[in-house]
XYZ file of C-alpha atoms in Angstrom:
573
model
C -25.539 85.508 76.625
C -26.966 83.970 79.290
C -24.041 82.866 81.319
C -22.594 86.141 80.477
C -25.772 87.755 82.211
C -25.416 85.684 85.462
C -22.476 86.431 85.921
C -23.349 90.039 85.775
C -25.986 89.126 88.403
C -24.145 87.262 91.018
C -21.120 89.925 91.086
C -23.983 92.538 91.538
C -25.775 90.117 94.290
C -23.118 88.939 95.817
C -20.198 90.958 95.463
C -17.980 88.961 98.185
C -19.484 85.519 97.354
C -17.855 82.845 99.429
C -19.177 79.875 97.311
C -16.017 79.292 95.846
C -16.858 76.240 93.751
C -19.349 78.153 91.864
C -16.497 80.574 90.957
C -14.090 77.513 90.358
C -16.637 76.090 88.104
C -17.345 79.323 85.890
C -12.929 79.457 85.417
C -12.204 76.101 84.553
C -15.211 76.437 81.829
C -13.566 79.523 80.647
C -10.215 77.830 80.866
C -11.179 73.853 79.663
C -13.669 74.653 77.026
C -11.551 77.299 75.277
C -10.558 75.074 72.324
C -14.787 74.511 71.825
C -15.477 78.297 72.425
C -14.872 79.330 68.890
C -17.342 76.535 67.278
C -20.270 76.851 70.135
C -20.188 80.725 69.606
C -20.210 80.395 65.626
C -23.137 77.720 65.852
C -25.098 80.402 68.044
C -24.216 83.224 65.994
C -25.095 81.686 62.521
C -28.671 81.013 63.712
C -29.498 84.976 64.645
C -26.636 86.282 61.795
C -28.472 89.630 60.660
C -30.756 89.747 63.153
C -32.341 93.726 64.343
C -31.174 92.719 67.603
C -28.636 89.933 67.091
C -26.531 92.549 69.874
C -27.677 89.943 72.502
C -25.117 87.586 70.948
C -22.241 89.917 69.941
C -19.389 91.768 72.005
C -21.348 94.022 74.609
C -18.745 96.783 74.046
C -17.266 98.671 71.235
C -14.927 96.420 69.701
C -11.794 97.331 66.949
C -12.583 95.509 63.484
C -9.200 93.348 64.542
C -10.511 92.890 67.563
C -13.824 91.111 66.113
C -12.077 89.269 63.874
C -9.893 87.856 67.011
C -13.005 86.601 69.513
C -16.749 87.468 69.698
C -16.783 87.326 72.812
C -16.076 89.446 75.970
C -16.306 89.084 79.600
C -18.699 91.698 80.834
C -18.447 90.831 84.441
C -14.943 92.565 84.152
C -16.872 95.670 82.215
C -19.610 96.548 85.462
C -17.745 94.609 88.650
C -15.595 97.547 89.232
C -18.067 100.132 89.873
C -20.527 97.434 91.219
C -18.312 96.667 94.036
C -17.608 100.034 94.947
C -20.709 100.579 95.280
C -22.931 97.587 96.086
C -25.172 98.833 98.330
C -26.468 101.697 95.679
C -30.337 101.100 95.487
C -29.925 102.059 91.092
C -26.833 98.926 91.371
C -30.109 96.822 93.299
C -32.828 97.641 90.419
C -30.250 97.115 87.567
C -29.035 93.560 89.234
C -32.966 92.589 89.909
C -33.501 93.928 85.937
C -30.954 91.768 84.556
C -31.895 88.683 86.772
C -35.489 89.072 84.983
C -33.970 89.584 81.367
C -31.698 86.128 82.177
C -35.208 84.346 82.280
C -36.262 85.242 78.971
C -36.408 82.897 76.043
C -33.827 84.434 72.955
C -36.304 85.369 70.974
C -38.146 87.908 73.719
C -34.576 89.087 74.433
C -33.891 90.066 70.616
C -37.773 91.272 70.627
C -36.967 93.474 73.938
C -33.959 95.432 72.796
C -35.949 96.530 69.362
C -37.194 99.289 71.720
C -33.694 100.611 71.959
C -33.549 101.684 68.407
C -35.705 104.454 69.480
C -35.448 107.714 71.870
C -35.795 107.577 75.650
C -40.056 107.933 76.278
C -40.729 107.252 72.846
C -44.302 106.295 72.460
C -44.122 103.086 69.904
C -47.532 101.571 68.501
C -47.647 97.689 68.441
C -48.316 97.003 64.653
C -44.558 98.952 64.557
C -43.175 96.407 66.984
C -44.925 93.238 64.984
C -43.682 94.159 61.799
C -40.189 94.803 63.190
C -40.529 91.497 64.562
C -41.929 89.815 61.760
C -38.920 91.349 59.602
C -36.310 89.973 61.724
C -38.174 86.490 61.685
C -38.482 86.382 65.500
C -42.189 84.944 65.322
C -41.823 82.741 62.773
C -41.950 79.842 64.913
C -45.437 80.114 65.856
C -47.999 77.524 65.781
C -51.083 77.890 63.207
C -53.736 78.281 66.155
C -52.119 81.646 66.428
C -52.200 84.721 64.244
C -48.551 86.498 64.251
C -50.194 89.142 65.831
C -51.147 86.657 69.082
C -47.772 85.829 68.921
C -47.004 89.318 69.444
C -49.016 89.918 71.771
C -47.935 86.991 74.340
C -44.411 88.746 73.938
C -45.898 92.171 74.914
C -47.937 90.577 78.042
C -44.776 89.070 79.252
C -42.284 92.148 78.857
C -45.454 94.513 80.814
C -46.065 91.409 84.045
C -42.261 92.193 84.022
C -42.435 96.041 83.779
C -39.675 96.352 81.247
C -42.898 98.415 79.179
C -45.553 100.537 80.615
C -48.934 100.637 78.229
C -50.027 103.694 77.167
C -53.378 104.619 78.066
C -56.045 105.092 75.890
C -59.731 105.710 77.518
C -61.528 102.675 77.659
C -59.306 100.362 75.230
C -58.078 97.306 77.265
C -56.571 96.132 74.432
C -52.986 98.000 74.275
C -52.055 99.330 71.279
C -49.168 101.671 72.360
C -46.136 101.149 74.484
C -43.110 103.108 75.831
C -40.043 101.055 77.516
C -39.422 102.416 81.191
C -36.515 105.269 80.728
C -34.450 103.202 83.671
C -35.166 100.105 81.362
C -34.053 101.620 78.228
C -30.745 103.230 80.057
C -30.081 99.707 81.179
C -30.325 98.299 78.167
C -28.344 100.638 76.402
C -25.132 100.218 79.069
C -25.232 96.585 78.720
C -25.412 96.313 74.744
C -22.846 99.064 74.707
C -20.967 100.310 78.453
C -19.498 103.299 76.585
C -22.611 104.624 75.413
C -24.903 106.612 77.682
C -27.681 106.542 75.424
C -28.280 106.285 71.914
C -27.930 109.933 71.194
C -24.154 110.489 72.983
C -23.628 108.782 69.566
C -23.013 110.398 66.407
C -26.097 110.458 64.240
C -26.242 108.132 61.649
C -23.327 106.188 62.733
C -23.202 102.769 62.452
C -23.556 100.930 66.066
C -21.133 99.322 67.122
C -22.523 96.286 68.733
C -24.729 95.656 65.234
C -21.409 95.125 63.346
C -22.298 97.477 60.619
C -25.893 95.413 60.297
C -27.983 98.034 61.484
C -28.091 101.823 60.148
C -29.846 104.532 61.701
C -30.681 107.517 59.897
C -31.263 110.851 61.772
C -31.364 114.585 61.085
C -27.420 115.630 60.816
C -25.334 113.346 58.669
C -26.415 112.945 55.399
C -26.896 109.830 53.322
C -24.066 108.773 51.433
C -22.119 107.834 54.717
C -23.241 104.468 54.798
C -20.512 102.019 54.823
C -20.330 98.680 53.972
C -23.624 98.885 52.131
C -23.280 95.265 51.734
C -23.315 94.017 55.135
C -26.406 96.319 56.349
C -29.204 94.120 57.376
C -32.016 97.068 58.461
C -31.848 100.447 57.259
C -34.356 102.719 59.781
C -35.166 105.890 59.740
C -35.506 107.751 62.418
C -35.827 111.401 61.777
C -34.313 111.990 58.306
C -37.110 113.926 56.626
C -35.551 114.334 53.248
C -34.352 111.203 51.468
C -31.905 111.458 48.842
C -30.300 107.671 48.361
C -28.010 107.093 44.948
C -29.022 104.375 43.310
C -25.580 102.920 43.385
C -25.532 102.906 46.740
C -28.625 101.134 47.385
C -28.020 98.830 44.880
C -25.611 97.333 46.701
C -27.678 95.985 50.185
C -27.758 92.814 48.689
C -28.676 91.268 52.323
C -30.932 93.969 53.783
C -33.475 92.572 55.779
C -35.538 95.715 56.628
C -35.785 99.219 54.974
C -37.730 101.546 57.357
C -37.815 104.379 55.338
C -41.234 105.486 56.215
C -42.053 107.447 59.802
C -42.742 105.529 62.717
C -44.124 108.045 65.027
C -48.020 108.251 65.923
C -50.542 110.323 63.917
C -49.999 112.885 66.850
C -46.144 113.305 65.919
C -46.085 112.788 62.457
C -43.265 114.655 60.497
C -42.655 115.100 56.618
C -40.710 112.821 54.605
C -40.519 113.512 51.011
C -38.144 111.794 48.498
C -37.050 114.071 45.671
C -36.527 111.284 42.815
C -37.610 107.874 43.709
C -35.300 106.143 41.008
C -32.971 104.777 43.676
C -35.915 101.811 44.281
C -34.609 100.361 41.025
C -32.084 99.517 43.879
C -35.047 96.797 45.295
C -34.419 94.429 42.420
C -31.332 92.943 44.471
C -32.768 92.807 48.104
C -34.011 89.271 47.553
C -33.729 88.900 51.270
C -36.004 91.867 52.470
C -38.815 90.612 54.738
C -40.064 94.149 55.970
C -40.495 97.493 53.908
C -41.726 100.760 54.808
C -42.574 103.597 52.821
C -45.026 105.248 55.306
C -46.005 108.987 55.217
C -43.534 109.784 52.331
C -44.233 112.081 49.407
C -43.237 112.077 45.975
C -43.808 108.193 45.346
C -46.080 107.871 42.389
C -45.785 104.216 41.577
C -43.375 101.241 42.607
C -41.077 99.730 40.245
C -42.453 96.326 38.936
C -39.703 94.769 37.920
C -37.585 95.772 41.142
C -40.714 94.628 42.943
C -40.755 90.801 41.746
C -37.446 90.180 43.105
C -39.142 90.918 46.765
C -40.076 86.964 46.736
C -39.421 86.610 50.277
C -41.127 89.728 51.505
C -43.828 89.715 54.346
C -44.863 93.306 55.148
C -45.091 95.808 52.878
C -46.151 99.543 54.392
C -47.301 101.931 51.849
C -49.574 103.635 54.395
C -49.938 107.206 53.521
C -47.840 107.813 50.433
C -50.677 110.544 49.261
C -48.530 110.789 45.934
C -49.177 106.735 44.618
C -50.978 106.078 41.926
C -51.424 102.510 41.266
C -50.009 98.870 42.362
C -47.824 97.463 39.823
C -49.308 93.474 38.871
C -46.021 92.450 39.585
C -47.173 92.658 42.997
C -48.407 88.805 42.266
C -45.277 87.403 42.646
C -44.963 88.355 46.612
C -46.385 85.240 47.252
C -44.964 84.985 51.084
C -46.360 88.391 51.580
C -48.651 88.418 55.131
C -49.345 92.561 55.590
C -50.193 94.702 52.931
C -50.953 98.552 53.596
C -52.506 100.789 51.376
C -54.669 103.058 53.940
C -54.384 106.898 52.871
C -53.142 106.468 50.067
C -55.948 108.930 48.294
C -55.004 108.481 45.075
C -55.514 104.852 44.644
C -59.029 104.497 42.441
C -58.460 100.502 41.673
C -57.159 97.112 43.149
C -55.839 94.741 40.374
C -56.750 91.508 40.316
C -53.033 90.232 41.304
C -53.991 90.763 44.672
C -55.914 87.329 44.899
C -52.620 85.729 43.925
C -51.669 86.559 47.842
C -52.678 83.363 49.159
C -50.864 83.511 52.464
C -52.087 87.531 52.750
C -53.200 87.916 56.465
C -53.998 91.422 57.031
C -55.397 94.124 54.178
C -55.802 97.630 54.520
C -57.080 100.495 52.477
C -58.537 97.899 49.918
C -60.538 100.295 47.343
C -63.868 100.173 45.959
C -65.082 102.857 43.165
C -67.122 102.989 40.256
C -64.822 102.029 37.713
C -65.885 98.537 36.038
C -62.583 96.762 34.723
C -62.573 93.149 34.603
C -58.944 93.525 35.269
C -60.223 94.901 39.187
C -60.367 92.789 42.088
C -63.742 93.079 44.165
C -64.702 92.904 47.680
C -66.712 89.341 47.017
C -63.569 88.010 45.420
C -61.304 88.920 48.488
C -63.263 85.912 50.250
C -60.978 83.971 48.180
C -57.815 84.521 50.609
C -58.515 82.071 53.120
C -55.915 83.641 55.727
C -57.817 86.853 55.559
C -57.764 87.946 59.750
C -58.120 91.866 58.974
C -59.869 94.036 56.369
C -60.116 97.498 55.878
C -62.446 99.082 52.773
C -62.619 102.682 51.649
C -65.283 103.205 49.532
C -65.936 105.723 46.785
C -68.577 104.750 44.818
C -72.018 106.482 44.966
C -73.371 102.925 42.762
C -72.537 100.145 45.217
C -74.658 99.025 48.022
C -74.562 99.021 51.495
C -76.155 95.463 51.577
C -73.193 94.403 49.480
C -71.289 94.264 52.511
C -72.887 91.253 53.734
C -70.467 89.493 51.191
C -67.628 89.242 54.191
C -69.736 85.959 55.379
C -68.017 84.281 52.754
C -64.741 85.283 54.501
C -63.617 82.104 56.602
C -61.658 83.455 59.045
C -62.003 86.925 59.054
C -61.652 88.432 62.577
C -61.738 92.304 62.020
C -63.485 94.708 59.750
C -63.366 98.623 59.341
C -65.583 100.359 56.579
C -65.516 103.943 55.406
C -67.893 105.908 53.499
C -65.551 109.171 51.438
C -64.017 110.555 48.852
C -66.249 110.842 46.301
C -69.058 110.909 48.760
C -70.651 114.564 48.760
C -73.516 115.491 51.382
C -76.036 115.255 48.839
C -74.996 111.998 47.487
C -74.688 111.006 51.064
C -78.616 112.013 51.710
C -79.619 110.427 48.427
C -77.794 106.933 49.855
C -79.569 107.663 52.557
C -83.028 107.648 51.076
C -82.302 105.090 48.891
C -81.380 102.777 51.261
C -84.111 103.540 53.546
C -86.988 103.635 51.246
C -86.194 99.381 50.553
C -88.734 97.144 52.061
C -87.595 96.837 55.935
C -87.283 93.113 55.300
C -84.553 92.220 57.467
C -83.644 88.490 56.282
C -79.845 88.858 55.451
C -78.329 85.012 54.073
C -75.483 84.229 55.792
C -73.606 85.060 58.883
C -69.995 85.845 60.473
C -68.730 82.909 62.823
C -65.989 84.626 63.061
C -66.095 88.427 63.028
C -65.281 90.148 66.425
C -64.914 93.403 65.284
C -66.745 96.134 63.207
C -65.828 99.613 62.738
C -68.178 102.336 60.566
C -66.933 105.424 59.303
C -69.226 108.347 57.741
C -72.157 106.139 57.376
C -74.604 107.545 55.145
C -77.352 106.044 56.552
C -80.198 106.671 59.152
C -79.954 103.113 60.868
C -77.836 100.367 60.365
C -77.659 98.358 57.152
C -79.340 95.369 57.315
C -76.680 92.909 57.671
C -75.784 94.731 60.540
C -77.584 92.211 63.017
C -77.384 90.113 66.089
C -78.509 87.199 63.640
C -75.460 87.849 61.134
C -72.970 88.838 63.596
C -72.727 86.767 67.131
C -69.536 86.866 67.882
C -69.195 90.302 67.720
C -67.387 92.287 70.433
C -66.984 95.622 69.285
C -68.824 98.266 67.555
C -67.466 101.551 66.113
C -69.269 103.742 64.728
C -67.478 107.317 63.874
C -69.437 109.897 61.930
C -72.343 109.825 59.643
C -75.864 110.776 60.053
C -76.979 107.204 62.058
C -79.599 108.493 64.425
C -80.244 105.285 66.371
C -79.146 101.816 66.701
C -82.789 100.395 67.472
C -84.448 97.897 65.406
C -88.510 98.549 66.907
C -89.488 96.475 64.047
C -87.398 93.877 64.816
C -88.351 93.327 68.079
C -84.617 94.794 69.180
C -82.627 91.831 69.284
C -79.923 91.923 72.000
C -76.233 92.278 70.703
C -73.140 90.342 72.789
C -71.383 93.048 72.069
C -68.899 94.151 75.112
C -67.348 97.059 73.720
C -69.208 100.302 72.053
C -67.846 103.492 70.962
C -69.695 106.250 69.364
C -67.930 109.225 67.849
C -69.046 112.793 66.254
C -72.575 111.526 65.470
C -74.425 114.869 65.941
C -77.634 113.314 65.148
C -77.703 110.716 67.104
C -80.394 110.511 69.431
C -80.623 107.782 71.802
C -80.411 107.841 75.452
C -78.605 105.264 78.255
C -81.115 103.036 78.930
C -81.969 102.197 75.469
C -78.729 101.160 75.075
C -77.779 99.108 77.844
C -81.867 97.091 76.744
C -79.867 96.829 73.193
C -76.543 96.009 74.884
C -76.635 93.832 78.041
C -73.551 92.438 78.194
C -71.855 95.971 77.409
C -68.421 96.296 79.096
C -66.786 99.426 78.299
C -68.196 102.489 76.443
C -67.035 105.505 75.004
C -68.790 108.587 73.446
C -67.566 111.920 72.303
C -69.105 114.860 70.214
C -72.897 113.138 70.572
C -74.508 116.132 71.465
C -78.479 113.739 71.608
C -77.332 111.039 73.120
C -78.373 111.565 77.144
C -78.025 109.836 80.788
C -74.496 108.297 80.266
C -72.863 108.064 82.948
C -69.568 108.422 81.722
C -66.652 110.319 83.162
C -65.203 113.879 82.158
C -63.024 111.938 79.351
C -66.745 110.008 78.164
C -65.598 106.698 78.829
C -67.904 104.278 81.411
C -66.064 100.975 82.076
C -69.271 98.686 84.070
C -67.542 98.744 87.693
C -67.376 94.832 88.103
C -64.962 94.569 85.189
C -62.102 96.901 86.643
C -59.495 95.173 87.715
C -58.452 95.878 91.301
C -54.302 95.885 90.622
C -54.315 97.500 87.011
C -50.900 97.324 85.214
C -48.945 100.496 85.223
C -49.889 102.944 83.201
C -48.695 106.089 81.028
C -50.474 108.848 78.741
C -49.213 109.936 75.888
């Protein structure tokens, strides 16, 4: 791919190029290494076989079935020099030449992780934990080292394809950290023409077709053509849906992606675009029992799932994420769940219906992120709890609902027993009326103010409350407990101030702090900034008692010394 590339780059540079040994080079390799073509191409394509984006080493036009059979190659200088060099001077010939001299440079892996945004729409708006699952599907940051989190790895790729503005971030208020991106519409063009020089864009292809530069690996599903024209179930390696909103699979059919890598059968878009995807018999998951090479699956936002087949789901020994985000119809886990023992992601956020966490989950040893994990007040020795979670050493990311009027607030301060947990969101609902809510409240308030917590967080960066039900902030809630800290959320509830007078008002490190629909709140600037010296960015909205912030009209106040001066490019959503 690369050579092929370069060669792209000097007929677009150069288009009467004098260097004639360069040339004379480039056609006796063609011409002398013929006979070692066939084994140096099947070497490189064995190692990204199956791959989301194994186009980068395939034909980069449509090709006849004899035709792939015959060579996997093809010369792509021939399939853009003729329109390059009637044109050259063209300033969009200039930008695509300077584009594809900056894709060269990239390591394989980046390329493959680069044309995942193609899958998508022109000026789609695609939300990182997407892109790192897709990734982590496909394998593309397996290799990373154990200092890093996949999610590091991720983000290194990210940072690399935005200094190169093949992706513009999109903004969101104060958050330096980006968590949405959208590929530049000249970018994704590109990208499309060299993968495939027929096809304009994804869409001047017939929905639901099979791609031709995937070689029937990759599906897409979309809102004309219905299901059962999938071919060659077989051979599909990621099934992804991208605007089917009724699934109707045949179990038969399903049954037979014995090498499916990633079902995306969930929606992708944000929370701002979401669309309805229901399923109106879920038997065709029996299908799962013979994917025993699925790394990635997705069920997110669709209805009609009431539990997951156990015994289809123990065959899933190789799986790493599995997205169950919003199915508001599930009802329980099944305990074969144990047996994904390479399992990293697990998402259970939103799904309402949930009221326990079985034990199995501490057979997860390698689990790395955890969301939606469910506390209530059902007792069943056959229920994981929050203080056995600790247990997971690779813990990086936790996220508790709680719906129990019974368990306390100072309970919490059981996450110092996690070892390397970085991130932690906690909300207060369900089963949590206003009255129980002001009963919490009193109860918790009316304990002796003594504010010696055991233990601490050396490793905790982030916190995030939801629909507190308290006045101040439970106890182990401290500078003492929680040093590193770097971020504070705190989004509804009846908090009224983050002061400790007692205390003596300990200073936090915290850098970032956002407040959010706390109508009782009642606190002003420079109280803050005496509680928060080393604050950074800030954010408020819907704090009606909180006064003299000088935020802008959006309620965001980044401290002036930390802008940058030469910001990356930017988009809103």
């Amino acid at each position: 791919m690369s050579s092929e590339i370069q060669q792209i780059v000097d007929s677009n540079d150069n288009p009467h190029n004098d260097n004639t040994k360069k040339n004379d080079k480039h056609s006796n390799n063609d011409s002398t290494d013929h006979s070692n073509g066939d084994k140096k191409e099947h070497k490189k394509e064995d190692g990204w076989k199956g791959t989301l984006t194994s186009v980068l080493c395939y034909p980069l036009r449509p090709a006849t079935r004899s035709e792939k059979k015959k060579d996997k190659t093809v010369d792509i200088k021939s399939e853009h020099r003729g329109d390059n060099e009637a044109n050259p001077s063209k300033p969009e010939d200039a930008a695509k030449s300077q584009f594809l001299a900056r894709l060269e440079k990239l390591r394989e892996e980046q390329k493959h992780c680069l044309s995942s945004f193609i899958l998508l729409p022109e000026n789609a708006v695609v939300k990182k934990r997407l892109l790192v699952y897709l990734w982590i599907g496909e394998g593309f940051l397996d290799k990373k080292t154990e200092e890093k989190t996949l999610e590091d790895s991720a983000t290194e790729i990210l940072d690399k394809f935005m200094n190169e503005s093949f992706i513009l971030p999109v903004k969101n208020n104060c958050n330096k950290v980006e968590k949405s991106f959208k590929m530049r519409q000249d970018v994704h063009s590109w990208m499309t023409s060299v993968l495939s020089p027929e096809a304009k864009c994804l869409d001047s292809i017939s929905d639901g077709k099979v791609f031709p530069w995937f070689h029937d690996e990759l599906y897409l599903l979309k809102k004309s053509e219905p299901l059962q024209l999938v071919q060659n179930q077989e051979k599909v390696k990621t099934l992804f849906n991208v605007s089917k909103g009724s699934l109707a699979f045949k179990l038969e059919s399903f049954t037979k992606m014995k090498n499916a890598k990633i079902l995306y059968l969930g929606r992708w878009q944000s929370s701002a675009e979401r669309h309805h995807i229901e399923v109106a018999d879920s038997e065709f998951m029996k299908g799962l029992k013979n994917m025993e090479n699925l790394r990635f699956l997705s069920l997110q936002g669709i209805s009609g799932i009431q539990e997951l087949p156990g015994r289809s789901i123990s065959s899933l020994g190789n799986l790493r994420i599995l997205d169950l985000r919003a199915c508001y119809n599930l009802e329980k886990l099944p305990k074969e769940i144990a047996l994904l023992k390479e399992l990293t992601h697990l998402d259970i956020s939103e799904c309402y219906l949930l009221d326990c966490m079985p034990r199995e989950l501490l057979s997860l040893s390698k689990l790395q992120v955890l969301k939606g994990f469910v506390i209530t007040d059902t007792k069943n020795s056959n229920f994981c709890t929050l203080a056995e979670l600790a247990g997971l050493e690779k813990l990086t990311k936790l996220s508790v609902n709680l719906n129990s009027e019974n368990f306390s607030i100072d309970n919490f301060s059981a996450v110092f027993k996690f070892g390397k947990l970085q991130k932690l969101k906690i909300t207060w609902g369900g089963k949590f009326s206003k009255v129980s809510r002001n009963k919490k409240s009193q109860q918790e308030n009316k304990k002796p103010k003594d504010t010696n917590v055991e233990g601490s967080s050396k490793t905790l960066e982030k916190l995030e409350l939801q629909c507190l039900p308290l006045k101040t902030l439970p106890k182990w809630v401290h500078p003492n407990n929680l040093g590193p800290l770097k971020k504070l959320y705190i989004r509804g509830g009846g908090i009224k101030t983050l002061s400790r007078t007692q205390e003596g008002n300990q200073k936090w490190a915290v850098e970032t702090l956002r407040l959010k629909y706390l109508n009782e709140f009642n606190m002003n600037w420079i109280e803050l900034m005496a509680l928060f010296p080393k604050l950074q960015n800030f954010e408020k909205f819907k704090c009606p008692k909180l006064t003299l912030c000088p935020c802008d009209c959006t309620g965001v106040w980044i401290q002036p010394s930390t802008k940058e001066s030469t910001p990356l490019p930017q988009t809103t959503s």
